């Protein structure tokens, strides 16, 4: 399975500021995924980050609010911009198993609280 | 109608019993089905996946798929208190690349 790390693991931020979350995978993968899990809810896909191209955003998510970088095959960042309390959530990075791309594994998540 | 539906629970079973977790999906083009376990405060952990109709067993876990009924289930035999967690069903539609659609999850409580 892919080993995925994220940082920061948690943060408390002020309204109107931005936070960049980093995700590192221990193997090269073409696609990486960013999910949001709001309190007591399931996972919602924010966007798919392909190396060498623009990220693909799901309905309800826009690049200006959640810019994504994918500089190489093992790393991605998600920025939560101009934060409001409604952005308080857990943000999860995911990547497929490099040997079985049908399966996906998750990083430990970033717990964000916006005051 | 949600694309992937699960009963939110909690499902409470006594230790040693069989826990049965169910999931239905709406898209008949769905081809791959996954069960994740999520402990409180932790990220989801993949425990089973199934592609073909029928049963797939892995230790105490059995995944069951019935594409005609658009139904996938997870059985946990000899349930242990350490199995207490939220179980997430995820589905991938054939033309959706690697994108997964998750159900809302079922919270399982195994009582000693």
Coordinates of N, CA and C in Angstrom, one line a residue:
Chain A
X1 N 0.8 -1.2 0.0 CA 0.0 0.0 0.0 C 0.9 1.3 0.0
X2 N 0.3 2.4 -0.5 CA 1.0 3.6 -0.5 C 1.1 4.2 1.0
X3 N 2.2 4.8 1.3 CA 2.3 5.4 2.6 C 2.2 6.9 2.3
X4 N 1.3 7.6 3.0 CA 1.0 9.0 2.7 C 1.1 9.8 4.0
X5 N 1.8 10.9 3.9 CA 2.0 11.8 5.1 C 1.4 13.1 4.7
X6 N 0.9 13.8 5.7 CA 0.3 15.1 5.6 C 0.9 16.0 6.7
X7 N 1.0 17.3 6.4 CA 1.2 18.3 7.4 C 0.7 19.6 7.0
X8 N 0.2 20.4 8.0 CA 0.2 20.0 9.4 C -0.9 19.0 9.7
X9 N -0.8 18.4 10.9 CA -1.8 17.4 11.3 C -3.0 18.2 11.8
X10 N -2.8 19.4 12.3 CA -4.0 20.2 12.8 C -3.5 21.6 12.8
X11 N -4.5 22.5 12.7 CA -4.2 24.0 12.9 C -5.5 24.7 13.2
X12 N -5.2 25.8 13.9 CA -6.3 26.7 14.3 C -6.0 28.0 13.6
X13 N -6.9 28.5 12.8 CA -6.6 29.7 12.0 C -7.7 30.8 12.2
X14 N -7.3 32.0 11.9 CA -8.2 33.1 11.9 C -9.0 33.2 10.6
X15 N -10.2 33.7 10.8 CA -11.0 34.0 9.6 C -10.3 34.9 8.6
X16 N -10.4 34.6 7.3 CA -9.8 35.5 6.3 C -8.3 35.1 5.9
X17 N -7.7 34.2 6.7 CA -6.4 33.8 6.4 C -6.4 32.6 5.5
X18 N -5.3 32.1 5.0 CA -5.2 30.9 4.2 C -4.2 29.9 4.8
X19 N -4.4 28.7 4.5 CA -3.6 27.6 5.0 C -3.3 26.6 3.9
X20 N -2.0 26.3 3.8 CA -1.6 25.3 2.8 C -1.3 24.0 3.5
X21 N -1.9 22.9 3.0 CA -1.7 21.6 3.5 C -0.8 20.8 2.5
X22 N 0.2 20.1 3.0 CA 1.1 19.4 2.2 C 0.8 17.9 2.3
X23 N 1.0 17.2 1.2 CA 0.8 15.7 1.1 C 1.9 15.1 0.4
X24 N 2.5 14.1 1.0 CA 3.7 13.4 0.4 C 3.4 11.9 0.3
X25 N 3.6 11.3 -0.8 CA 3.4 9.9 -1.0 C 4.8 9.2 -1.2
X26 N 4.9 8.0 -0.7 CA 6.2 7.3 -0.7 C 6.5 6.7 -2.1
X27 N 5.7 6.8 -3.0 CA 5.9 6.3 -4.4 C 5.3 7.2 -5.4
X28 N 5.7 7.0 -6.6 CA 5.2 7.9 -7.7 C 3.8 7.5 -8.1
X29 N 2.9 8.4 -8.1 CA 1.5 8.2 -8.5 C 1.1 9.3 -9.5
X30 N 0.3 8.9 -10.5 CA -0.2 9.9 -11.4 C -1.2 10.8 -10.8
X31 N -2.2 10.2 -10.1 CA -3.3 11.0 -9.5 C -3.2 11.0 -8.0
X32 N -3.5 12.2 -7.5 CA -3.7 12.3 -6.0 C -5.0 13.0 -5.9
X33 N -5.6 12.8 -4.7 CA -7.0 13.3 -4.5 C -7.1 14.1 -3.2
X34 N -7.9 15.1 -3.2 CA -8.1 15.8 -1.9 C -9.6 15.7 -1.6
X35 N -9.8 15.3 -0.3 CA -11.2 15.2 0.2 C -11.4 16.1 1.4
X36 N -12.6 16.4 1.7 CA -13.0 17.1 2.9 C -14.0 16.2 3.7
X37 N -13.8 16.2 5.0 CA -14.7 15.5 5.8 C -15.2 16.4 6.9
X38 N -16.4 16.9 6.8 CA -16.9 17.9 7.8 C -17.4 17.1 9.0
X39 N -17.5 17.7 10.1 CA -17.8 17.0 11.4 C -19.0 16.1 11.2
X40 N -18.8 14.8 11.6 CA -19.9 13.9 11.6 C -20.4 13.5 10.2
X41 N -19.7 13.9 9.2 CA -20.1 13.6 7.8 C -19.1 12.6 7.1
X42 N -19.5 12.2 5.9 CA -18.6 11.3 5.1 C -17.7 12.2 4.3
X43 N -17.0 11.5 3.4 CA -15.9 12.2 2.7 C -16.5 12.8 1.4
X44 N -16.1 14.0 1.1 CA -16.5 14.6 -0.2 C -15.3 15.0 -1.0
X45 N -15.2 14.5 -2.2 CA -14.0 14.8 -3.1 C -14.0 16.3 -3.4
X46 N -12.9 16.9 -3.2 CA -12.7 18.3 -3.6 C -12.2 18.4 -5.0
X47 N -11.1 17.7 -5.3 CA -10.5 17.8 -6.6 C -9.5 16.6 -6.8
X48 N -9.2 16.4 -8.0 CA -8.2 15.4 -8.4 C -7.0 16.1 -9.0
X49 N -5.8 15.8 -8.5 CA -4.6 16.5 -8.8 C -3.8 15.6 -9.7
X50 N -3.6 15.9 -11.0 CA -2.8 15.2 -11.9 C -1.5 15.9 -12.1
X51 N -0.4 15.2 -12.1 CA 0.9 15.8 -12.3 C 1.0 16.3 -13.7
X52 N 1.3 17.6 -13.8 CA 1.5 18.2 -15.2 C 0.3 18.8 -15.8
X53 N -0.8 18.8 -15.1 CA -2.0 19.5 -15.6 C -2.8 20.1 -14.5
X54 N -3.7 20.9 -14.9 CA -4.6 21.6 -13.9 C -5.4 20.5 -13.1
X55 N -5.7 20.9 -11.9 CA -6.5 20.0 -11.1 C -7.9 20.0 -11.6
X56 N -8.6 18.9 -11.4 CA -10.0 18.8 -11.8 C -10.9 18.9 -10.5
X57 N -11.7 20.0 -10.5 CA -12.5 20.2 -9.3 C -13.9 19.7 -9.4
X58 N -14.5 19.2 -8.3 CA -15.8 18.7 -8.3 C -16.8 19.8 -8.1
X59 N -18.1 19.5 -8.4 CA -19.1 20.5 -8.2 C -19.1 21.1 -6.8
X60 N -19.2 22.4 -6.7 CA -19.2 23.1 -5.4 C -17.8 23.5 -4.9
X61 N -16.8 23.2 -5.7 CA -15.4 23.6 -5.3 C -14.8 24.3 -6.4
X62 N -14.1 25.4 -6.1 CA -13.5 26.2 -7.2 C -12.0 26.5 -6.8
X63 N -11.3 26.7 -7.9 CA -9.8 26.8 -7.8 C -9.4 28.1 -7.0
X64 N -10.2 29.1 -7.0 CA -9.9 30.3 -6.3 C -9.9 30.1 -4.8
X65 N -10.8 29.2 -4.3 CA -11.0 28.9 -2.9 C -10.0 27.8 -2.5
X66 N -9.8 26.8 -3.4 CA -8.9 25.7 -3.0 C -7.9 25.4 -4.1
X67 N -6.9 26.3 -4.2 CA -5.9 26.1 -5.2 C -5.0 24.9 -4.9
X68 N -4.6 24.2 -5.9 CA -3.9 22.9 -5.7 C -2.6 23.0 -6.5
X69 N -1.5 22.5 -6.0 CA -0.3 22.3 -6.8 C 0.0 20.9 -6.8
X70 N 0.7 20.5 -7.9 CA 1.2 19.1 -8.1 C 2.5 19.2 -8.8
X71 N 3.6 19.5 -8.1 CA 4.8 19.8 -8.8 C 5.5 18.5 -9.3
X72 N 5.3 17.4 -8.6 CA 5.9 16.1 -9.1 C 5.0 15.0 -8.7
X73 N 5.5 13.8 -9.0 CA 4.7 12.6 -8.9 C 4.5 12.1 -7.4
X74 N 5.1 12.7 -6.5 CA 5.0 12.3 -5.1 C 4.5 13.3 -4.1
X75 N 4.1 14.5 -4.6 CA 3.8 15.6 -3.7 C 2.7 16.5 -4.3
X76 N 1.8 17.0 -3.3 CA 0.8 17.9 -3.7 C 0.5 18.8 -2.5
X77 N -0.1 20.0 -2.8 CA -0.5 20.9 -1.8 C -1.9 21.3 -2.1
X78 N -2.7 21.5 -1.0 CA -4.0 22.1 -1.1 C -4.0 23.4 -0.2
X79 N -4.5 24.5 -0.8 CA -4.6 25.7 0.0 C -6.1 26.0 0.2
X80 N -6.4 26.3 1.5 CA -7.7 26.7 1.8 C -7.6 28.2 2.0
X81 N -8.3 29.0 1.1 CA -8.1 30.4 1.0 C -9.2 31.2 1.7
X82 N -8.8 32.3 2.2 CA -9.8 33.3 2.7 C -10.8 32.5 3.6
X83 N -10.3 31.8 4.6 CA -11.1 30.9 5.4 C -12.2 31.5 6.2
X84 N -13.2 30.8 6.4 CA -14.3 31.1 7.2 C -14.6 29.9 8.2
X85 N -15.4 30.1 9.2 CA -15.7 29.0 10.1 C -16.3 27.8 9.4
X86 N -16.9 28.0 8.3 CA -17.5 26.9 7.6 C -16.5 26.0 6.9
X87 N -15.3 26.5 6.8 CA -14.2 25.6 6.3 C -13.6 24.7 7.4
X88 N -14.0 24.8 8.6 CA -13.5 23.9 9.6 C -13.9 22.5 9.3
X89 N -12.9 21.7 9.2 CA -13.1 20.3 8.6 C -11.8 19.5 8.7
X90 N -11.9 18.3 8.4 CA -10.7 17.5 8.2 C -10.5 17.4 6.7
X91 N -9.2 17.7 6.3 CA -8.9 17.6 4.9 C -7.9 16.4 4.7
X92 N -8.3 15.6 3.8 CA -7.6 14.3 3.6 C -7.0 14.2 2.2
X93 N -5.8 13.8 2.1 CA -5.1 13.5 0.8 C -5.2 12.0 0.6
X94 N -5.4 11.6 -0.6 CA -5.5 10.2 -1.0 C -4.7 9.9 -2.3
X95 N -4.2 8.7 -2.4 CA -3.5 8.3 -3.6 C -3.7 6.8 -3.8
X96 N -3.7 6.4 -5.1 CA -3.8 5.0 -5.3 C -2.6 4.2 -5.0
X97 N -2.8 2.9 -4.8 CA -1.7 2.0 -4.6 C -0.9 2.0 -6.0
X98 N 0.4 2.2 -5.9 CA 1.1 2.2 -7.2 C 1.1 0.9 -8.0
X99 N 0.8 -0.2 -7.3 CA 0.8 -1.5 -8.0 C -0.6 -2.0 -8.3
X100 N -1.6 -1.3 -7.7 CA -3.0 -1.6 -7.9 C -3.8 -0.4 -7.9
X101 N -3.8 0.4 -9.0 CA -4.3 1.7 -9.0 C -5.8 1.8 -8.7
X102 N -6.4 0.6 -8.7 CA -7.9 0.6 -8.4 C -8.1 0.9 -6.9
X103 N -7.2 0.7 -6.0 CA -7.4 0.9 -4.6 C -6.8 2.3 -4.2
X104 N -7.4 2.9 -3.2 CA -6.9 4.2 -2.7 C -6.6 4.2 -1.3
X105 N -5.6 4.9 -0.9 CA -5.2 5.0 0.5 C -5.2 6.4 0.9
X106 N -5.4 6.6 2.2 CA -5.6 8.0 2.7 C -4.4 8.4 3.6
X107 N -4.1 9.6 3.6 CA -3.2 10.2 4.6 C -3.9 10.4 5.9
X108 N -3.1 10.8 6.9 CA -3.7 10.9 8.3 C -4.6 12.1 8.5
X109 N -4.7 13.0 7.5 CA -5.6 14.1 7.6 C -5.1 15.3 8.3
X110 N -5.7 16.5 8.0 CA -5.4 17.7 8.6 C -6.6 18.3 9.2
X111 N -6.7 18.4 10.5 CA -7.8 18.9 11.2 C -7.7 20.4 11.3
X112 N -8.6 21.1 10.6 CA -8.6 22.6 10.5 C -9.8 23.2 11.3
X113 N -9.4 24.1 12.2 CA -10.4 24.9 12.9 C -10.3 26.3 12.5
X114 N -11.3 27.0 12.1 CA -11.3 28.4 11.7 C -12.1 29.2 12.7
X115 N -11.5 30.1 13.4 CA -12.2 30.9 14.4 C -12.8 32.2 13.8
Chain B
X1 N -31.9 11.5 -4.6 CA -31.4 10.2 -4.1 C -29.9 10.2 -4.1
X2 N -29.3 9.8 -2.9 CA -27.9 9.8 -2.8 C -27.3 8.7 -3.6
X3 N -26.1 8.8 -4.1 CA -25.5 7.8 -5.0 C -25.2 6.6 -4.3
X4 N -24.7 6.7 -3.0 CA -24.3 5.6 -2.2 C -24.9 5.8 -0.8
X5 N -25.7 4.8 -0.4 CA -26.5 5.0 0.8 C -26.1 3.9 1.8
X6 N -26.0 4.4 3.1 CA -25.8 3.5 4.2 C -26.6 3.9 5.3
X7 N -27.0 3.0 6.2 CA -27.7 3.3 7.4 C -26.7 3.9 8.4
X8 N -27.0 5.1 8.9 CA -26.0 5.7 9.7 C -25.7 5.0 11.1
X9 N -26.7 4.2 11.5 CA -26.6 3.5 12.8 C -26.9 4.4 14.0
X10 N -26.3 4.1 15.2 CA -25.3 3.1 15.4 C -25.9 1.7 15.3
X11 N -25.1 0.7 14.8 CA -25.4 -0.7 14.8 C -24.7 -1.3 16.0
X12 N -25.5 -1.8 16.9 CA -24.9 -2.4 18.1 C -25.0 -3.9 18.1
X13 N -23.8 -4.5 18.3 CA -23.8 -6.0 18.4 C -23.0 -6.4 19.6
X14 N -23.3 -7.6 20.1 CA -22.5 -8.1 21.3 C -21.2 -8.7 20.8
X15 N -20.2 -8.7 21.6 CA -18.9 -9.3 21.3 C -19.1 -10.7 20.9
X16 N -18.5 -11.1 19.8 CA -18.6 -12.5 19.3 C -19.7 -12.7 18.2
X17 N -20.5 -11.8 18.1 CA -21.6 -11.9 17.1 C -21.1 -11.5 15.7
X18 N -22.0 -11.7 14.7 CA -21.7 -11.3 13.4 C -22.4 -9.9 13.2
X19 N -21.5 -9.0 12.7 CA -22.0 -7.6 12.4 C -22.3 -7.6 10.8
X20 N -23.4 -7.1 10.4 CA -23.7 -7.0 9.0 C -24.0 -5.6 8.6
X21 N -23.1 -5.1 7.7 CA -23.2 -3.7 7.3 C -23.6 -3.6 5.8
X22 N -24.6 -2.8 5.5 CA -25.2 -2.8 4.2 C -24.9 -1.5 3.5
X23 N -25.0 -1.5 2.1 CA -24.7 -0.4 1.3 C -25.5 -0.6 0.0
X24 N -26.2 0.4 -0.5 CA -26.8 0.4 -1.8 C -26.3 1.5 -2.6
X25 N -26.2 1.3 -3.9 CA -25.7 2.3 -4.8 C -26.7 2.5 -6.0
X26 N -26.6 3.7 -6.6 CA -27.6 4.0 -7.6 C -27.1 3.8 -9.1
X27 N -25.8 3.9 -9.3 CA -25.3 3.9 -10.6 C -25.0 2.4 -11.1
X28 N -25.7 1.9 -12.1 CA -25.5 0.5 -12.5 C -24.2 0.4 -13.2
X29 N -23.5 1.5 -13.6 CA -22.2 1.4 -14.2 C -21.1 1.2 -13.1
X30 N -21.4 1.2 -11.9 CA -20.4 1.0 -10.8 C -19.7 -0.3 -11.0
X31 N -18.4 -0.3 -10.9 CA -17.7 -1.5 -11.1 C -16.8 -2.0 -10.0
X32 N -16.4 -1.1 -9.1 CA -15.5 -1.4 -8.0 C -16.2 -0.9 -6.7
X33 N -16.0 -1.8 -5.7 CA -16.7 -1.5 -4.4 C -15.7 -1.7 -3.2
X34 N -15.7 -0.8 -2.3 CA -14.7 -0.7 -1.3 C -15.3 -0.5 0.1
X35 N -14.7 -1.1 1.1 CA -15.1 -0.9 2.5 C -13.9 -0.3 3.2
X36 N -14.1 0.8 3.8 CA -13.1 1.5 4.7 C -13.6 1.5 6.1
X37 N -12.7 1.4 7.0 CA -13.0 1.5 8.5 C -12.3 2.8 8.9
X38 N -13.1 3.6 9.7 CA -12.6 4.8 10.2 C -12.8 4.9 11.7
X39 N -11.7 4.9 12.5 CA -11.8 5.1 13.9 C -12.0 6.6 14.2
X40 N -12.6 6.9 15.3 CA -12.8 8.3 15.6 C -11.5 9.1 15.7
X41 N -11.5 10.2 14.9 CA -10.3 11.0 14.9 C -9.2 10.5 14.0
X42 N -9.4 9.4 13.3 CA -8.4 8.9 12.4 C -8.9 8.9 10.9
X43 N -8.0 8.7 10.0 CA -8.4 8.7 8.6 C -8.9 7.3 8.2
X44 N -9.6 7.2 7.1 CA -10.2 5.9 6.6 C -9.1 4.9 6.3
X45 N -9.3 3.7 6.6 CA -8.4 2.6 6.4 C -9.1 1.5 5.5
X46 N -8.5 1.2 4.3 CA -9.1 0.2 3.4 C -9.0 -1.2 4.0
X47 N -10.2 -1.8 4.1 CA -10.2 -3.2 4.7 C -10.6 -4.2 3.6
X48 N -11.4 -3.9 2.7 CA -11.9 -4.9 1.7 C -12.2 -4.2 0.4
X49 N -12.0 -4.9 -0.7 CA -12.6 -4.4 -2.0 C -13.1 -5.6 -2.8
X50 N -14.1 -5.4 -3.6 CA -14.8 -6.5 -4.3 C -15.2 -6.0 -5.7
X51 N -15.0 -6.8 -6.7 CA -15.4 -6.4 -8.1 C -16.5 -7.2 -8.7
X52 N -16.5 -8.5 -8.3 CA -17.4 -9.5 -8.9 C -18.5 -9.9 -8.0
X53 N -19.7 -10.2 -8.6 CA -20.8 -10.7 -7.8 C -20.4 -11.9 -6.9
X54 N -20.9 -12.0 -5.7 CA -20.6 -13.1 -4.8 C -19.9 -12.6 -3.6
X55 N -19.2 -13.5 -3.0 CA -18.6 -13.3 -1.7 C -17.1 -13.3 -1.8
X56 N -16.5 -12.4 -1.0 CA -15.0 -12.4 -0.9 C -14.6 -12.3 0.5
X57 N -13.8 -13.3 1.0 CA -13.5 -13.4 2.4 C -12.1 -13.0 2.6
X58 N -11.8 -12.4 3.8 CA -10.5 -12.0 4.2 C -10.5 -12.0 5.7
X59 N -10.0 -13.1 6.3 CA -10.0 -13.3 7.7 C -11.5 -13.2 8.3
X60 N -11.7 -12.3 9.2 CA -13.1 -12.3 9.8 C -14.0 -11.5 8.9
X61 N -13.5 -10.9 7.9 CA -14.4 -10.0 7.0 C -14.8 -10.8 5.7
X62 N -16.1 -10.6 5.4 CA -16.6 -11.1 4.1 C -17.4 -9.9 3.4
X63 N -17.0 -9.6 2.2 CA -17.7 -8.7 1.4 C -18.6 -9.4 0.5
X64 N -19.8 -8.9 0.3 CA -20.8 -9.6 -0.6 C -21.3 -8.5 -1.6
X65 N -21.3 -8.9 -2.8 CA -21.8 -8.0 -3.9 C -22.9 -8.6 -4.7
X66 N -23.9 -7.9 -4.9 CA -25.0 -8.3 -5.8 C -25.3 -7.1 -6.7
X67 N -24.8 -7.2 -7.9 CA -24.9 -6.1 -8.8 C -26.4 -5.9 -9.3
X68 N -27.1 -7.0 -9.5 CA -28.5 -6.9 -9.9 C -29.3 -6.1 -9.0
X69 N -29.1 -6.3 -7.7 CA -29.8 -5.6 -6.7 C -29.1 -4.3 -6.2
X70 N -27.9 -4.0 -6.8 CA -27.1 -2.8 -6.5 C -26.9 -2.7 -5.0
X71 N -26.3 -3.8 -4.5 CA -26.2 -3.9 -3.0 C -24.8 -4.6 -2.7
X72 N -24.2 -4.0 -1.8 CA -22.9 -4.5 -1.3 C -22.9 -4.5 0.2
X73 N -22.4 -5.6 0.8 CA -22.4 -5.7 2.3 C -21.1 -6.1 2.8
X74 N -20.9 -5.9 4.1 CA -19.7 -6.3 4.8 C -20.1 -7.1 6.0
X75 N -19.7 -8.3 6.2 CA -19.9 -9.1 7.4 C -18.7 -9.2 8.2
X76 N -18.8 -9.0 9.5 CA -17.7 -9.1 10.4 C -18.0 -10.2 11.3
X77 N -17.3 -11.3 11.3 CA -17.6 -12.5 12.2 C -16.8 -12.3 13.5
X78 N -17.3 -12.9 14.5 CA -16.6 -12.8 15.8 C -16.3 -11.4 16.1
X79 N -17.2 -10.5 16.1 CA -17.0 -9.1 16.3 C -16.3 -8.8 17.7
X80 N -15.3 -7.9 17.6 CA -14.6 -7.5 18.8 C -14.8 -6.1 19.1
X81 N -14.7 -5.7 20.4 CA -14.8 -4.3 20.7 C -13.9 -3.4 19.9
X82 N -12.8 -3.9 19.5 CA -11.8 -3.1 18.6 C -12.4 -2.9 17.2
X83 N -13.4 -3.6 16.8 CA -14.1 -3.4 15.5 C -15.0 -2.1 15.6
X84 N -15.3 -1.6 16.8 CA -16.1 -0.4 16.9 C -15.5 0.7 16.2
X85 N -16.2 1.2 15.2 CA -15.7 2.3 14.3 C -16.8 2.6 13.3
X86 N -16.6 3.6 12.5 CA -17.5 3.9 11.4 C -17.0 3.2 10.1
X87 N -17.9 2.5 9.4 CA -17.5 1.8 8.2 C -18.1 2.5 7.0
X88 N -17.2 2.9 6.1 CA -17.6 3.6 4.9 C -17.6 2.7 3.7
X89 N -18.7 2.8 3.0 CA -18.8 2.1 1.7 C -18.4 3.1 0.6
X90 N -17.6 2.7 -0.4 CA -17.2 3.5 -1.5 C -17.4 2.8 -2.8
X91 N -17.7 3.5 -3.8 CA -18.1 2.9 -5.1 C -17.3 3.7 -6.2
X92 N -16.8 3.0 -7.2 CA -16.2 3.7 -8.3 C -17.0 3.3 -9.6
X93 N -17.5 4.3 -10.3 CA -18.2 4.1 -11.5 C -17.1 3.9 -12.6
X94 N -17.5 3.0 -13.6 CA -16.5 2.6 -14.6 C -15.8 3.7 -15.3
X95 N -16.5 4.8 -15.6 CA -15.9 5.9 -16.4 C -15.5 7.0 -15.6
X96 N -15.3 6.8 -14.3 CA -15.0 8.0 -13.4 C -13.5 8.0 -13.0
X97 N -12.7 7.3 -13.8 CA -11.3 7.3 -13.5 C -11.1 6.6 -12.1
X98 N -10.3 7.2 -11.2 CA -10.1 6.7 -9.9 C -11.0 7.3 -8.9
X99 N -12.0 8.1 -9.3 CA -12.8 8.8 -8.3 C -13.7 7.8 -7.6
X100 N -13.7 8.0 -6.3 CA -14.6 7.2 -5.4 C -15.8 8.1 -4.9
X101 N -16.9 7.5 -4.8 CA -18.1 8.1 -4.2 C -18.3 7.4 -2.9
X102 N -18.4 8.1 -1.8 CA -18.6 7.5 -0.5 C -20.0 7.6 0.0
X103 N -20.4 6.5 0.8 CA -21.6 6.6 1.5 C -21.4 7.4 2.8
X104 N -22.5 7.6 3.5 CA -22.4 8.4 4.7 C -21.8 7.6 5.9
X105 N -21.6 6.3 5.8 CA -21.0 5.5 6.8 C -22.0 5.0 7.8
X106 N -21.6 3.8 8.4 CA -22.4 3.2 9.5 C -21.5 3.1 10.7
X107 N -22.0 3.6 11.8 CA -21.3 3.5 13.0 C -21.6 2.1 13.7
X108 N -20.5 1.4 13.9 CA -20.7 0.0 14.6 C -20.2 0.1 16.0
X109 N -21.0 -0.4 16.9 CA -20.6 -0.5 18.3 C -20.6 -2.0 18.7
X110 N -19.5 -2.5 19.1 CA -19.4 -3.9 19.6 C -19.3 -3.8 21.1
X111 N -20.3 -4.4 21.8 CA -20.3 -4.3 23.2 C -19.7 -5.6 23.9
X112 N -18.8 -5.4 24.8 CA -18.2 -6.5 25.5 C -19.2 -7.3 26.3

